[in-house]
């Protein structure tokens, strides 16, 4: 393994095989998808965001199980919580870590970056960047509770609230003082949501300001972008979000290319439907195990749009994928996709 761009990391007492992570992605980073990314090379994965208060009021974890559940074999994994009350975080973390399965998670991640209106109106997610004292209390309370179980706490931040309130460096220092074991910095402000380009310079500023591992996040979608992120910012880890949707192979592409001396390894892997379909079906079947066929198929339709993106003249296939109502209908769409791609290859 090249030591320049791909290397093991340590977060608190947790050793990670490498410095690549699958970002928390609501609607995507669940038990059906994370293990696939892990197998393709993600050194760490993170659950979808889960409400700390919701966990406090969910005596048997019934309502939140689908967000929290993981397979011990997919570790290292972080469970991500959001909220605005330090007491909720303490209570939720204690309940999670006392649970026989959930307590085997590797670490707890605190969401301080979610831009969604409903969340920030409640003072949660990215709104915590506007209340740094409260953010620090939440981190302290979480670190104290998780620490009693020997679990590290990490924090995911944005650049700031908006261009007039860029305070990631200040908050990162507060997070480190409050006991955070690692940070992720998404180089956009809350006002930007997911638009525009991520500002990587702020990520470099945070990295220079703290002594704990920092993951850079925002717009990493290729080996060249990954290398550029490390060169420009000096970050320890790379967290990949949207580029992994419908594309868990991004992790094998990155591990192969970043670990190789040969620049040819940067070439995109050129996957065919024959490579992709078994993985898509594995994803679908895991979703069916989790949610039952009808919900799983509805959820999978959104993922299929990502899996099918880049298909030459793929609008018709995508339209049919969006209308599929059962596993067998998805199977039929994928088979037609395979045939269509074969024909396209013959003619091009
Ligand atoms: C659909 C979607 C869902 C997301 N869900 C979460 C989440 O649950 N928790 C979180 O911290 N960030 C969440 N994010 C933000 C990503 O983790 C990541 O910070 C962001 O997409 C930027 O990285 P990227 O350019 O690699 O996608 C979400 C982003 C998207 C697009």
XYZ file of C-alpha atoms and ligand atoms in Angstrom, residues 23-29 47-50 80 109 111-115 156 158 184 186 188 194 198 217-220 239-243 245, ligand 1:
66
model
C -20.148 9.402 4.081
C -23.395 9.231 6.027
C -26.130 9.476 3.389
C -29.775 9.525 4.461
C -31.678 7.092 2.242
C -28.511 5.316 1.114
C -25.904 4.432 3.782
C -25.015 5.157 9.294
C -27.685 7.560 8.130
C -28.353 10.325 10.636
C -30.517 9.196 13.587
C -24.388 9.102 13.512
C -20.454 10.443 15.025
C -24.010 15.522 12.959
C -23.310 19.259 12.927
C -23.731 19.747 9.201
C -27.227 18.744 8.093
C -28.687 21.732 6.181
C -18.978 16.128 11.133
C -19.470 22.194 7.484
C -14.963 15.490 9.047
C -17.537 19.308 4.373
C -19.637 24.009 1.964
C -25.014 20.769 -1.824
C -16.792 22.595 -2.053
C -15.303 15.878 2.348
C -16.920 17.404 -0.710
C -16.668 16.562 -4.407
C -14.197 13.656 -4.187
C -14.947 10.876 2.914
C -16.966 10.103 -0.185
C -20.688 10.794 -0.421
C -22.603 11.320 -3.637
C -19.951 9.741 -5.839
C -24.364 6.363 -4.829
C -28.999 12.537 -0.132
C -27.983 12.957 0.893
C -28.127 12.524 2.201
C -27.188 12.924 3.178
N -27.332 12.482 4.456
C -26.426 12.855 5.401
C -26.524 12.378 6.744
O -27.415 11.588 7.097
N -25.593 12.811 7.634
C -24.569 13.667 7.275
O -23.744 14.030 8.115
N -24.451 14.112 6.011
C -25.337 13.715 5.081
N -25.177 14.121 3.789
C -23.988 14.910 3.410
C -22.861 13.970 2.925
O -22.443 13.121 3.959
C -21.662 14.773 2.418
O -21.204 15.592 3.469
C -21.992 15.664 1.232
O -22.784 14.984 0.279
C -20.717 16.191 0.539
O -19.897 15.131 0.112
P -19.890 14.609 -1.436
O -19.541 15.803 -2.288
O -18.840 13.536 -1.453
O -21.262 14.122 -1.717
C -26.104 13.770 2.815
C -25.979 14.180 1.480
C -26.888 13.796 0.528
C -26.716 14.264 -0.890
